[in-house]
PDB file of C-alpha atoms and ligand atoms in Angstrom:
ATOM      1  CA  MET A 654     117.545 122.714  87.196  1.00 52.00           C
ATOM      2  CA  THR A 655     114.247 122.449  88.965  1.00 55.00           C
ATOM      3  CA  ILE A 656     112.212 119.506  88.062  1.00 57.00           C
ATOM      4  CA  LEU A 657     108.413 119.976  87.180  1.00 61.00           C
ATOM      5  CA  PRO A 658     105.858 117.243  88.540  1.00 55.00           C
ATOM      6  CA  SER A 659     105.735 115.640  84.953  1.00 53.00           C
ATOM      7  CA  MET A 660     109.374 115.116  84.656  1.00 72.00           C
ATOM      8  CA  LYS A 661     109.676 113.094  88.052  1.00 85.00           C
ATOM      9  CA  HIS A 662     111.338 109.451  87.478  1.00 91.00           C
ATOM     10  CA  THR A 663     108.591 107.229  86.346  1.00 92.00           C
ATOM     11  CA  SER A 664     110.664 104.248  88.551  1.00 95.00           C
ATOM     12  CA  PRO A 665     110.305 104.476  92.516  1.00 98.00           C
ATOM     13  CA  VAL A 666     113.640 105.810  93.935  1.00 98.00           C
ATOM     14  CA  ALA A 667     115.438 104.319  97.065  1.00 98.00           C
ATOM     15  CA  LEU A 668     118.093 105.856  98.969  1.00 99.00           C
ATOM     16  CA  VAL A 669     120.198 104.149 101.417  1.00 99.00           C
ATOM     17  CA  THR A 670     122.822 105.784 103.545  1.00 99.00           C
ATOM     18  CA  GLY A 671     126.039 103.937 104.184  1.00 98.00           C
ATOM     19  CA  ALA A 672     125.936 101.358 100.930  1.00 98.00           C
ATOM     20  CA  ASN A 673     129.112 101.194  99.884  1.00 98.00           C
ATOM     21  CA  LYS A 674     129.370  98.177 101.909  1.00 98.00           C
ATOM     22  CA  GLY A 675     128.169  95.573 104.428  1.00 98.00           C
ATOM     23  CA  ILE A 676     124.276  95.536 104.841  1.00 98.00           C
ATOM     24  CA  GLY A 677     123.701  98.732 103.559  1.00 98.00           C
ATOM     25  CA  GLN A 678     125.273  97.862 100.144  1.00 98.00           C
ATOM     26  CA  GLU A 679     123.157  94.513 100.123  1.00 98.00           C
ATOM     27  CA  ILE A 680     119.856  96.264 100.959  1.00 99.00           C
ATOM     28  CA  ALA A 681     120.614  98.456  98.080  1.00 98.00           C
ATOM     29  CA  ARG A 682     121.955  95.817  95.654  1.00 98.00           C
ATOM     30  CA  VAL A 683     118.122  93.941  96.810  1.00 98.00           C
ATOM     31  CA  LEU A 684     116.333  97.200  96.148  1.00 98.00           C
ATOM     32  CA  ALA A 685     117.921  97.569  92.731  1.00 98.00           C
ATOM     33  CA  THR A 686     116.808  94.094  91.533  1.00 98.00           C
ATOM     34  CA  ARG A 687     113.065  95.128  92.595  1.00 97.00           C
ATOM     35  CA  GLY A 688     113.026  97.897  90.312  1.00 96.00           C
ATOM     36  CA  PHE A 689     113.855 100.870  92.328  1.00 98.00           C
ATOM     37  CA  THR A 690     116.095 103.443  90.890  1.00 98.00           C
ATOM     38  CA  VAL A 691     118.892 103.294  93.929  1.00 98.00           C
ATOM     39  CA  LEU A 692     120.826 105.693  95.435  1.00 98.00           C
ATOM     40  CA  VAL A 693     124.054 104.366  97.089  1.00 98.00           C
ATOM     41  CA  GLY A 694     125.065 106.980  99.972  1.00 98.00           C
ATOM     42  CA  ALA A 695     128.427 107.098 100.506  1.00 98.00           C
ATOM     43  CA  ARG A 696     130.755 109.395 102.583  1.00 98.00           C
ATOM     44  CA  ASN A 697     133.546 108.774  99.992  1.00 98.00           C
ATOM     45  CA  LEU A 698     131.958 109.142  96.429  1.00 98.00           C
ATOM     46  CA  ALA A 699     134.985 106.825  94.822  1.00 98.00           C
ATOM     47  CA  ARG A 700     133.601 103.985  97.162  1.00 98.00           C
ATOM     48  CA  GLY A 701     130.154 104.860  96.266  1.00 98.00           C
ATOM     49  CA  GLU A 702     130.701 104.774  92.667  1.00 98.00           C
ATOM     50  CA  ALA A 703     132.513 101.320  92.709  1.00 98.00           C
ATOM     51  CA  ALA A 704     129.616  99.987  94.855  1.00 98.00           C
ATOM     52  CA  ALA A 705     127.047 101.232  92.362  1.00 98.00           C
ATOM     53  CA  ARG A 706     128.771  99.743  89.404  1.00 97.00           C
ATOM     54  CA  ASP A 707     128.428  96.194  90.820  1.00 93.00           C
ATOM     55  CA  MET A 708     125.002  96.662  91.490  1.00 97.00           C
ATOM     56  CA  PRO A 709     122.073  95.453  88.716  1.00 96.00           C
ATOM     57  CA  GLY A 710     119.487  97.853  87.479  1.00 95.00           C
ATOM     58  CA  ASP A 711     119.939 101.822  88.128  1.00 97.00           C
ATOM     59  CA  ALA A 712     122.161 102.307  91.175  1.00 98.00           C
ATOM     60  CA  ARG A 713     123.834 105.665  91.413  1.00 98.00           C
ATOM     61  CA  ALA A 714     126.496 106.720  93.746  1.00 98.00           C
ATOM     62  CA  LEU A 715     125.464 109.667  95.997  1.00 98.00           C
ATOM     63  CA  GLN A 716     127.916 111.416  98.191  1.00 98.00           C
ATOM     64  CA  LEU A 717     126.546 111.745 101.439  1.00 98.00           C
ATOM     65  CA  ASP A 718     128.224 112.181 104.862  1.00 98.00           C
ATOM     66  CA  VAL A 719     125.193 111.820 107.546  1.00 98.00           C
ATOM     67  CA  THR A 720     127.543 113.853 109.845  1.00 98.00           C
ATOM     68  CA  GLN A 721     127.717 116.728 107.849  1.00 98.00           C
ATOM     69  CA  ALA A 722     125.317 119.338 106.932  1.00 98.00           C
ATOM     70  CA  ASP A 723     126.375 120.553 103.777  1.00 98.00           C
ATOM     71  CA  SER A 724     126.808 116.984 102.651  1.00 98.00           C
ATOM     72  CA  ILE A 725     123.192 116.210 103.356  1.00 98.00           C
ATOM     73  CA  ALA A 726     121.964 119.467 102.223  1.00 98.00           C
ATOM     74  CA  SER A 727     123.661 118.865  98.904  1.00 98.00           C
ATOM     75  CA  ALA A 728     122.444 115.267  98.632  1.00 98.00           C
ATOM     76  CA  ALA A 729     118.656 116.182  99.010  1.00 98.00           C
ATOM     77  CA  ALA A 730     119.222 119.192  96.455  1.00 98.00           C
ATOM     78  CA  ARG A 731     120.430 116.482  93.929  1.00 98.00           C
ATOM     79  CA  VAL A 732     117.915 114.477  94.733  1.00 98.00           C
ATOM     80  CA  ARG A 733     115.258 116.319  93.984  1.00 98.00           C
ATOM     81  CA  ASP A 734     116.939 118.177  90.871  1.00 97.00           C
ATOM     82  CA  GLU A 735     118.139 114.924  89.081  1.00 97.00           C
ATOM     83  CA  LEU A 736     114.932 112.553  89.856  1.00 98.00           C
ATOM     84  CA  GLY A 737     112.610 114.598  91.777  1.00 97.00           C
ATOM     85  CA  ARG A 738     111.278 111.834  93.862  1.00 98.00           C
ATOM     86  CA  LEU A 739     112.093 109.425  96.897  1.00 98.00           C
ATOM     87  CA  ASP A 740     110.334 106.625  97.884  1.00 98.00           C
ATOM     88  CA  VAL A 741     112.341 104.605 100.450  1.00 99.00           C
ATOM     89  CA  LEU A 742     115.185 106.030 102.756  1.00 99.00           C
ATOM     90  CA  VAL A 743     116.874 103.395 104.589  1.00 99.00           C
ATOM     91  CA  ASN A 744     119.054 105.033 107.100  1.00 99.00           C
ATOM     92  CA  ASN A 745     121.572 102.514 107.574  1.00 98.00           C
ATOM     93  CA  ALA A 746     124.788 104.264 108.114  1.00 98.00           C
ATOM     94  CA  GLY A 747     126.281 103.391 111.813  1.00 98.00           C
ATOM     95  CA  ILE A 748     129.623 103.073 113.821  1.00 96.00           C
ATOM     96  CA  ALA A 749     130.457 101.390 116.722  1.00 94.00           C
ATOM     97  CA  ARG A 750     133.914 103.118 116.742  1.00 86.00           C
ATOM     98  CA  ALA A 751     135.102 106.559 116.018  1.00 77.00           C
ATOM     99  CA  SER A 752     137.975 105.348 113.548  1.00 65.00           C
ATOM    100  CA  ASN A 753     137.269 106.379 109.966  1.00 49.00           C
ATOM    101  CA  ASP A 754     140.194 104.450 108.232  1.00 55.00           C
ATOM    102  CA  GLY A 755     138.258 101.416 107.423  1.00 57.00           C
ATOM    103  CA  THR A 756     139.961  99.491 110.270  1.00 64.00           C
ATOM    104  CA  PRO A 757     138.203  96.466 111.272  1.00 64.00           C
ATOM    105  CA  SER A 758     136.732  96.460 114.580  1.00 72.00           C
ATOM    106  CA  THR A 759     136.363  93.166 117.130  1.00 82.00           C
ATOM    107  CA  ILE A 760     133.486  93.097 119.524  1.00 86.00           C
ATOM    108  CA  ASP A 761     136.025  92.959 122.431  1.00 88.00           C
ATOM    109  CA  ASP A 762     137.290  96.252 120.813  1.00 86.00           C
ATOM    110  CA  ILE A 763     133.735  97.829 120.836  1.00 89.00           C
ATOM    111  CA  GLN A 764     133.284  96.264 124.458  1.00 90.00           C
ATOM    112  CA  ARG A 765     136.742  97.654 125.774  1.00 90.00           C
ATOM    113  CA  GLU A 766     136.155 101.045 124.516  1.00 91.00           C
ATOM    114  CA  SER A 767     132.640 101.777 125.300  1.00 92.00           C
ATOM    115  CA  ALA A 768     132.919 100.707 128.892  1.00 94.00           C
ATOM    116  CA  PRO A 769     130.644 102.700 131.038  1.00 96.00           C
ATOM    117  CA  SER A 770     133.517 103.877 133.357  1.00 97.00           C
ATOM    118  CA  ARG A 771     136.308 104.665 130.621  1.00 95.00           C
ATOM    119  CA  ALA A 772     134.640 105.404 127.479  1.00 95.00           C
ATOM    120  CA  PRO A 773     135.708 108.991 126.257  1.00 95.00           C
ATOM    121  CA  LEU A 774     132.625 111.338 125.630  1.00 96.00           C
ATOM    122  CA  SER A 775     134.338 111.960 122.533  1.00 96.00           C
ATOM    123  CA  LEU A 776     133.771 108.757 121.500  1.00 95.00           C
ATOM    124  CA  VAL A 777     130.233 108.709 122.742  1.00 96.00           C
ATOM    125  CA  ARG A 778     129.492 112.121 120.783  1.00 97.00           C
ATOM    126  CA  ALA A 779     130.996 110.340 117.621  1.00 97.00           C
ATOM    127  CA  VAL A 780     128.755 107.492 117.637  1.00 97.00           C
ATOM    128  CA  PHE A 781     125.673 109.430 118.371  1.00 98.00           C
ATOM    129  CA  GLU A 782     126.686 112.040 115.891  1.00 98.00           C
ATOM    130  CA  THR A 783     126.533 109.232 112.969  1.00 98.00           C
ATOM    131  CA  ASN A 784     123.750 106.987 114.713  1.00 98.00           C
ATOM    132  CA  VAL A 785     121.503 109.153 115.988  1.00 98.00           C
ATOM    133  CA  PHE A 786     122.075 112.770 114.904  1.00 98.00           C
ATOM    134  CA  GLY A 787     122.705 112.131 111.326  1.00 98.00           C
ATOM    135  CA  VAL A 788     119.411 109.812 110.834  1.00 99.00           C
ATOM    136  CA  ILE A 789     117.549 112.758 112.514  1.00 99.00           C
ATOM    137  CA  ALA A 790     119.549 115.414 110.128  1.00 99.00           C
ATOM    138  CA  VAL A 791     118.883 112.987 106.853  1.00 99.00           C
ATOM    139  CA  THR A 792     115.526 112.255 107.610  1.00 99.00           C
ATOM    140  CA  GLN A 793     114.602 116.011 108.009  1.00 99.00           C
ATOM    141  CA  ALA A 794     116.208 116.887 104.892  1.00 98.00           C
ATOM    142  CA  MET A 795     114.480 113.909 102.902  1.00 98.00           C
ATOM    143  CA  LEU A 796     111.090 114.366 104.235  1.00 98.00           C
ATOM    144  CA  PRO A 797     109.803 116.763 101.722  1.00 98.00           C
ATOM    145  CA  LEU A 798     110.560 114.749  99.194  1.00 98.00           C
ATOM    146  CA  LEU A 799     109.223 111.508 100.975  1.00 98.00           C
ATOM    147  CA  ARG A 800     105.759 113.353 101.983  1.00 98.00           C
ATOM    148  CA  GLU A 801     105.004 113.833  98.061  1.00 98.00           C
ATOM    149  CA  ALA A 802     105.823 109.890  97.427  1.00 98.00           C
ATOM    150  CA  PRO A 803     102.294 107.981  96.859  1.00 97.00           C
ATOM    151  CA  ALA A 804     103.843 105.535  99.951  1.00 98.00           C
ATOM    152  CA  ALA A 805     107.242 106.142 101.487  1.00 98.00           C
ATOM    153  CA  ARG A 806     108.949 104.077 103.526  1.00 98.00           C
ATOM    154  CA  ILE A 807     111.632 104.895 106.025  1.00 99.00           C
ATOM    155  CA  VAL A 808     113.595 102.255 107.636  1.00 99.00           C
ATOM    156  CA  ASN A 809     115.905 102.783 110.620  1.00 99.00           C
ATOM    157  CA  VAL A 810     118.515 100.028 110.910  1.00 99.00           C
ATOM    158  CA  SER A 811     118.866  99.689 114.581  1.00 98.00           C
ATOM    159  CA  SER A 812     120.526  96.781 116.674  1.00 98.00           C
ATOM    160  CA  GLY A 813     119.372  94.146 119.153  1.00 97.00           C
ATOM    161  CA  LEU A 814     122.047  96.039 121.575  1.00 97.00           C
ATOM    162  CA  GLY A 815     119.741  98.775 121.383  1.00 98.00           C
ATOM    163  CA  SER A 816     116.564  96.882 123.064  1.00 98.00           C
ATOM    164  CA  LEU A 817     116.618  97.515 126.812  1.00 98.00           C
ATOM    165  CA  THR A 818     114.801  94.447 127.245  1.00 98.00           C
ATOM    166  CA  ARG A 819     117.712  92.535 125.608  1.00 97.00           C
ATOM    167  CA  ILE A 820     120.441  93.829 126.978  1.00 97.00           C
ATOM    168  CA  SER A 821     118.934  93.641 130.666  1.00 96.00           C
ATOM    169  CA  ALA A 822     118.410  89.727 130.153  1.00 96.00           C
ATOM    170  CA  PRO A 823     121.505  88.055 131.730  1.00 95.00           C
ATOM    171  CA  GLU A 824     121.451  85.288 129.261  1.00 96.00           C
ATOM    172  CA  PHE A 825     122.125  87.484 126.510  1.00 93.00           C
ATOM    173  CA  ALA A 826     125.773  86.702 125.785  1.00 90.00           C
ATOM    174  CA  HIS A 827     126.749  90.212 124.053  1.00 90.00           C
ATOM    175  CA  ARG A 828     124.662  92.594 126.258  1.00 93.00           C
ATOM    176  CA  ARG A 829     127.864  94.104 127.335  1.00 91.00           C
ATOM    177  CA  VAL A 830     129.144  94.819 124.076  1.00 91.00           C
ATOM    178  CA  GLY A 831     127.727  98.221 123.393  1.00 92.00           C
ATOM    179  CA  GLY A 832     128.387  99.990 126.539  1.00 95.00           C
ATOM    180  CA  VAL A 833     127.901 103.544 126.677  1.00 97.00           C
ATOM    181  CA  THR A 834     128.491 104.288 122.769  1.00 97.00           C
ATOM    182  CA  TYR A 835     126.939 101.959 120.579  1.00 96.00           C
ATOM    183  CA  ALA A 836     124.198 100.244 122.558  1.00 97.00           C
ATOM    184  CA  PRO A 837     122.524 103.823 123.914  1.00 98.00           C
ATOM    185  CA  SER A 838     122.996 105.130 120.310  1.00 98.00           C
ATOM    186  CA  LYS A 839     120.711 102.337 119.114  1.00 98.00           C
ATOM    187  CA  THR A 840     118.344 102.627 122.154  1.00 98.00           C
ATOM    188  CA  ALA A 841     117.938 106.494 121.184  1.00 98.00           C
ATOM    189  CA  LEU A 842     117.639 105.698 117.493  1.00 99.00           C
ATOM    190  CA  ASN A 843     114.306 103.144 118.613  1.00 98.00           C
ATOM    191  CA  ALA A 844     113.039 106.509 120.186  1.00 98.00           C
ATOM    192  CA  VAL A 845     113.448 108.537 117.426  1.00 99.00           C
ATOM    193  CA  THR A 846     112.008 106.086 115.133  1.00 99.00           C
ATOM    194  CA  VAL A 847     108.681 105.970 117.207  1.00 98.00           C
ATOM    195  CA  ALA A 848     108.898 109.770 117.334  1.00 98.00           C
ATOM    196  CA  PHE A 849     108.788 110.250 113.663  1.00 99.00           C
ATOM    197  CA  ALA A 850     106.246 107.430 113.166  1.00 98.00           C
ATOM    198  CA  GLN A 851     103.907 109.110 115.761  1.00 98.00           C
ATOM    199  CA  GLU A 852     104.374 112.458 113.916  1.00 98.00           C
ATOM    200  CA  LEU A 853     103.891 110.913 110.517  1.00 98.00           C
ATOM    201  CA  GLU A 854     100.645 109.288 111.558  1.00 97.00           C
ATOM    202  CA  GLY A 855      98.053 109.861 109.152  1.00 95.00           C
ATOM    203  CA  THR A 856     100.395 110.516 106.358  1.00 98.00           C
ATOM    204  CA  ARG A 857     101.379 108.328 103.728  1.00 97.00           C
ATOM    205  CA  ILE A 858     104.796 107.206 105.222  1.00 98.00           C
ATOM    206  CA  LYS A 859     105.484 104.363 107.625  1.00 98.00           C
ATOM    207  CA  VAL A 860     108.752 104.599 109.851  1.00 99.00           C
ATOM    208  CA  ASN A 861     110.049 101.335 111.421  1.00 99.00           C
ATOM    209  CA  ALA A 862     112.964 100.044 112.648  1.00 99.00           C
ATOM    210  CA  VAL A 863     114.873  96.838 112.203  1.00 98.00           C
ATOM    211  CA  CYS A 864     117.455  94.502 113.952  1.00 98.00           C
ATOM    212  CA  PRO A 865     119.639  93.040 110.798  1.00 98.00           C
ATOM    213  CA  GLY A 866     121.247  90.443 113.692  1.00 97.00           C
ATOM    214  CA  TYR A 867     124.784  89.678 114.165  1.00 96.00           C
ATOM    215  CA  THR A 868     126.242  89.631 110.672  1.00 97.00           C
ATOM    216  CA  ALA A 869     129.710  89.329 109.538  1.00 96.00           C
ATOM    217  CA  THR A 870     130.793  92.859 108.238  1.00 96.00           C
ATOM    218  CA  ASP A 871     133.975  95.078 108.752  1.00 94.00           C
ATOM    219  CA  LEU A 872     132.130  96.459 112.055  1.00 93.00           C
ATOM    220  CA  ASN A 873     132.595  93.497 114.034  1.00 92.00           C
ATOM    221  CA  ASN A 874     135.408  92.104 111.673  1.00 91.00           C
ATOM    222  CA  HIS A 875     133.438  89.612 109.971  1.00 94.00           C
ATOM    223  CA  SER A 876     132.738  88.007 113.503  1.00 92.00           C
ATOM    224  CA  GLY A 877     128.651  88.014 112.959  1.00 94.00           C
ATOM    225  CA  THR A 878     127.072  84.869 112.279  1.00 95.00           C
ATOM    226  CA  ARG A 879     124.845  85.843 109.519  1.00 98.00           C
ATOM    227  CA  SER A 880     125.442  86.821 105.945  1.00 98.00           C
ATOM    228  CA  VAL A 881     124.510  90.195 104.486  1.00 98.00           C
ATOM    229  CA  ALA A 882     121.850  88.679 102.507  1.00 98.00           C
ATOM    230  CA  GLU A 883     119.992  87.250 105.793  1.00 98.00           C
ATOM    231  CA  ALA A 884     120.709  90.798 107.527  1.00 98.00           C
ATOM    232  CA  ALA A 885     119.127  92.383 104.403  1.00 98.00           C
ATOM    233  CA  ARG A 886     116.003  90.232 104.196  1.00 98.00           C
ATOM    234  CA  ARG A 887     113.828  92.218 106.889  1.00 98.00           C
ATOM    235  CA  PRO A 888     114.953  95.905 105.966  1.00 98.00           C
ATOM    236  CA  VAL A 889     113.880  95.084 102.423  1.00 98.00           C
ATOM    237  CA  GLU A 890     110.437  93.738 103.570  1.00 98.00           C
ATOM    238  CA  LEU A 891     109.963  97.142 105.366  1.00 98.00           C
ATOM    239  CA  ALA A 892     111.071  99.190 102.400  1.00 98.00           C
ATOM    240  CA  LEU A 893     108.366  97.357 100.490  1.00 98.00           C
ATOM    241  CA  LEU A 894     105.594  97.473 103.300  1.00 98.00           C
ATOM    242  CA  GLY A 895     102.165  97.519 102.040  1.00 97.00           C
ATOM    243  CA  PRO A 896      99.806 100.039 103.258  1.00 96.00           C
ATOM    244  CA  ASP A 897      98.565  97.183 105.988  1.00 96.00           C
ATOM    245  CA  GLY A 898     101.922  97.103 107.238  1.00 97.00           C
ATOM    246  CA  PRO A 899     103.052  98.662 110.680  1.00 98.00           C
ATOM    247  CA  THR A 900     104.523 101.799 111.671  1.00 98.00           C
ATOM    248  CA  GLY A 901     106.908 102.809 114.540  1.00 98.00           C
ATOM    249  CA  SER A 902     107.768  99.078 115.017  1.00 98.00           C
ATOM    250  CA  LEU A 903     110.828  97.360 115.850  1.00 98.00           C
ATOM    251  CA  SER A 904     111.389  93.916 114.173  1.00 98.00           C
ATOM    252  CA  ASN A 905     113.810  91.163 112.646  1.00 98.00           C
ATOM    253  CA  ASP A 906     113.362  88.597 110.191  1.00 95.00           C
ATOM    254  CA  GLU A 907     111.628  86.478 113.327  1.00 97.00           C
ATOM    255  CA  GLY A 908     108.913  89.021 114.143  1.00 97.00           C
ATOM    256  CA  PRO A 909     108.566  91.764 116.494  1.00 98.00           C
ATOM    257  CA  VAL A 910     111.521  92.585 118.895  1.00 98.00           C
ATOM    258  CA  PRO A 911     110.813  93.985 122.265  1.00 98.00           C
ATOM    259  CA  TRP A 912     112.137  97.794 122.754  1.00 98.00           C
TER     260      TRP A 912
HETATM  261  P1  LIG B 277     130.045  98.147 107.865  1.00 71.99           P
HETATM  262  O1  LIG B 277     130.412  97.130 106.929  1.00 71.99           O
HETATM  263  O2  LIG B 277     131.000  99.197 108.844  1.00 71.99           O
HETATM  264  O3  LIG B 277     129.296  99.710 107.041  1.00 71.99           O
HETATM  265  C1  LIG B 277     129.245 100.659 107.683  1.00 71.99           C
HETATM  266  C2  LIG B 277     128.293 101.973 106.563  1.00 71.99           C
HETATM  267  O4  LIG B 277     128.570 103.070 107.436  1.00 71.99           O
HETATM  268  C3  LIG B 277     129.897 101.984 105.533  1.00 71.99           C
HETATM  269  O5  LIG B 277     129.301 102.300 104.193  1.00 71.99           O
HETATM  270  C4  LIG B 277     130.326 103.494 106.098  1.00 71.99           C
HETATM  271  O6  LIG B 277     131.123 104.168 105.089  1.00 71.99           O
HETATM  272  C5  LIG B 277     129.145 104.051 106.532  1.00 71.99           C
HETATM  273  N1  LIG B 277     129.346 105.133 107.476  1.00 71.99           N
HETATM  274  C6  LIG B 277     129.833 105.304 108.636  1.00 71.99           C
HETATM  275  N2  LIG B 277     129.852 106.558 109.036  1.00 71.99           N
HETATM  276  C7  LIG B 277     129.446 107.522 108.019  1.00 71.99           C
HETATM  277  C8  LIG B 277     129.053 108.659 107.712  1.00 71.99           C
HETATM  278  N3  LIG B 277     128.952 109.540 108.760  1.00 71.99           N
HETATM  279  N4  LIG B 277     128.229 109.062 106.622  1.00 71.99           N
HETATM  280  C9  LIG B 277     127.944 108.283 105.718  1.00 71.99           C
HETATM  281  N5  LIG B 277     128.372 106.743 105.770  1.00 71.99           N
HETATM  282  C10 LIG B 277     128.941 106.434 106.778  1.00 71.99           C
HETATM  283  O7  LIG B 277     128.632  98.195 108.765  1.00 71.99           O
HETATM  284  P2  LIG B 277     127.266  97.222 108.824  1.00 71.99           P
HETATM  285  O8  LIG B 277     127.379  95.990 109.735  1.00 71.99           O
HETATM  286  O9  LIG B 277     127.126  97.000 107.317  1.00 71.99           O
HETATM  287  O10 LIG B 277     126.387  97.968 109.421  1.00 71.99           O
HETATM  288  C11 LIG B 277     125.516  98.756 109.015  1.00 71.99           C
HETATM  289  C12 LIG B 277     124.157  99.103 109.841  1.00 71.99           C
HETATM  290  O11 LIG B 277     123.751  97.802 110.619  1.00 71.99           O
HETATM  291  C13 LIG B 277     124.725 100.041 111.144  1.00 71.99           C
HETATM  292  O12 LIG B 277     123.646 100.808 111.290  1.00 71.99           O
HETATM  293  C14 LIG B 277     124.790  98.864 112.271  1.00 71.99           C
HETATM  294  O13 LIG B 277     124.931  99.616 113.444  1.00 71.99           O
HETATM  295  C15 LIG B 277     123.860  97.899 111.919  1.00 71.99           C
HETATM  296  N6  LIG B 277     123.990  96.826 112.596  1.00 71.99           N
HETATM  297  C16 LIG B 277     125.098  96.019 112.156  1.00 71.99           C
HETATM  298  C17 LIG B 277     125.399  94.603 112.771  1.00 71.99           C
HETATM  299  C18 LIG B 277     126.253  93.794 112.579  1.00 71.99           C
HETATM  300  O14 LIG B 277     126.346  92.718 113.432  1.00 71.99           O
HETATM  301  N7  LIG B 277     126.852  93.727 111.286  1.00 71.99           N
HETATM  302  C19 LIG B 277     124.380  94.295 113.684  1.00 71.99           C
HETATM  303  C20 LIG B 277     123.006  94.921 113.982  1.00 71.99           C
HETATM  304  C21 LIG B 277     123.013  96.583 113.547  1.00 71.99           C
HETATM  305  P3  LIG B 277     132.897 103.985 105.390  1.00 71.99           P
HETATM  306  O15 LIG B 277     132.874 102.545 104.309  1.00 71.99           O
HETATM  307  O16 LIG B 277     132.844 105.211 104.507  1.00 71.99           O
HETATM  308  O17 LIG B 277     133.360 103.584 106.547  1.00 71.99           O
END
């Protein structure tokens, strides 16, 4: 069914990728409390449905594997056909290891596997496929809908490990964790953020990257020191930015983060 302009969904719509758990789930939950119809992106639909069921307001699971072109195309078609609008895209899905089986990772595992001298190229490619190419592909697919929104916001969930300034500082304890896989994927994501922001200058769309901080999730076997509630705070602020807010920026909840 093609939606006519008058049939567009009346509430603003937000899509959060990788929202079935961790930081993405919390970002989706908070946006649902702020009046958004939230699309809980999940590569495994059953996990997305379980997460959406626990959310307040209007939260709907959306099958979306950010590494699969057909999944991305189907998701974009479903958003257009079912809702006819998209106001916020949070590119949150991310991996630090190649495992797809839900096995928790410690940061020691990540550091060992991403060692510059030994990391298999297959792992480097897999991490970039999700954390960088997935973001480009999902953003491209959703842009036509975002361009139609009155004030669309794109939020890319990056990491302090993507900041070259941070990881080249000897006093930063975790500077070696991301090696040649996770860390450079987030540095590339920062560059991708700036590139989209520049192309979209003069439009109603703002594009920003955010560091959620070291957060207790499966990504690090819950060794992170921040809660998902703390981690979601700045991503939500960027999703709700007013017209005077920045574009092409990198920040955390304390302020700007150096590139
Ligand atoms: P998490 O608990 O492991 O959640 C990651 C989410 O991404 C899961 O929903 C996962 O789905 C999803 N995902 C992975 N590959 C995907 C794919 N190909 N398509 C769609 N979804 C996919 O990790 P998290 O800590 O919440 O991480 C969320 C974001 O924050 C990531 O971008 C991460 O790099 C970033 N970050 C985290 C920390 C931290 O300390 N935790 C710090 C800085 C930045 P499955 O359940 O199917 O695996």
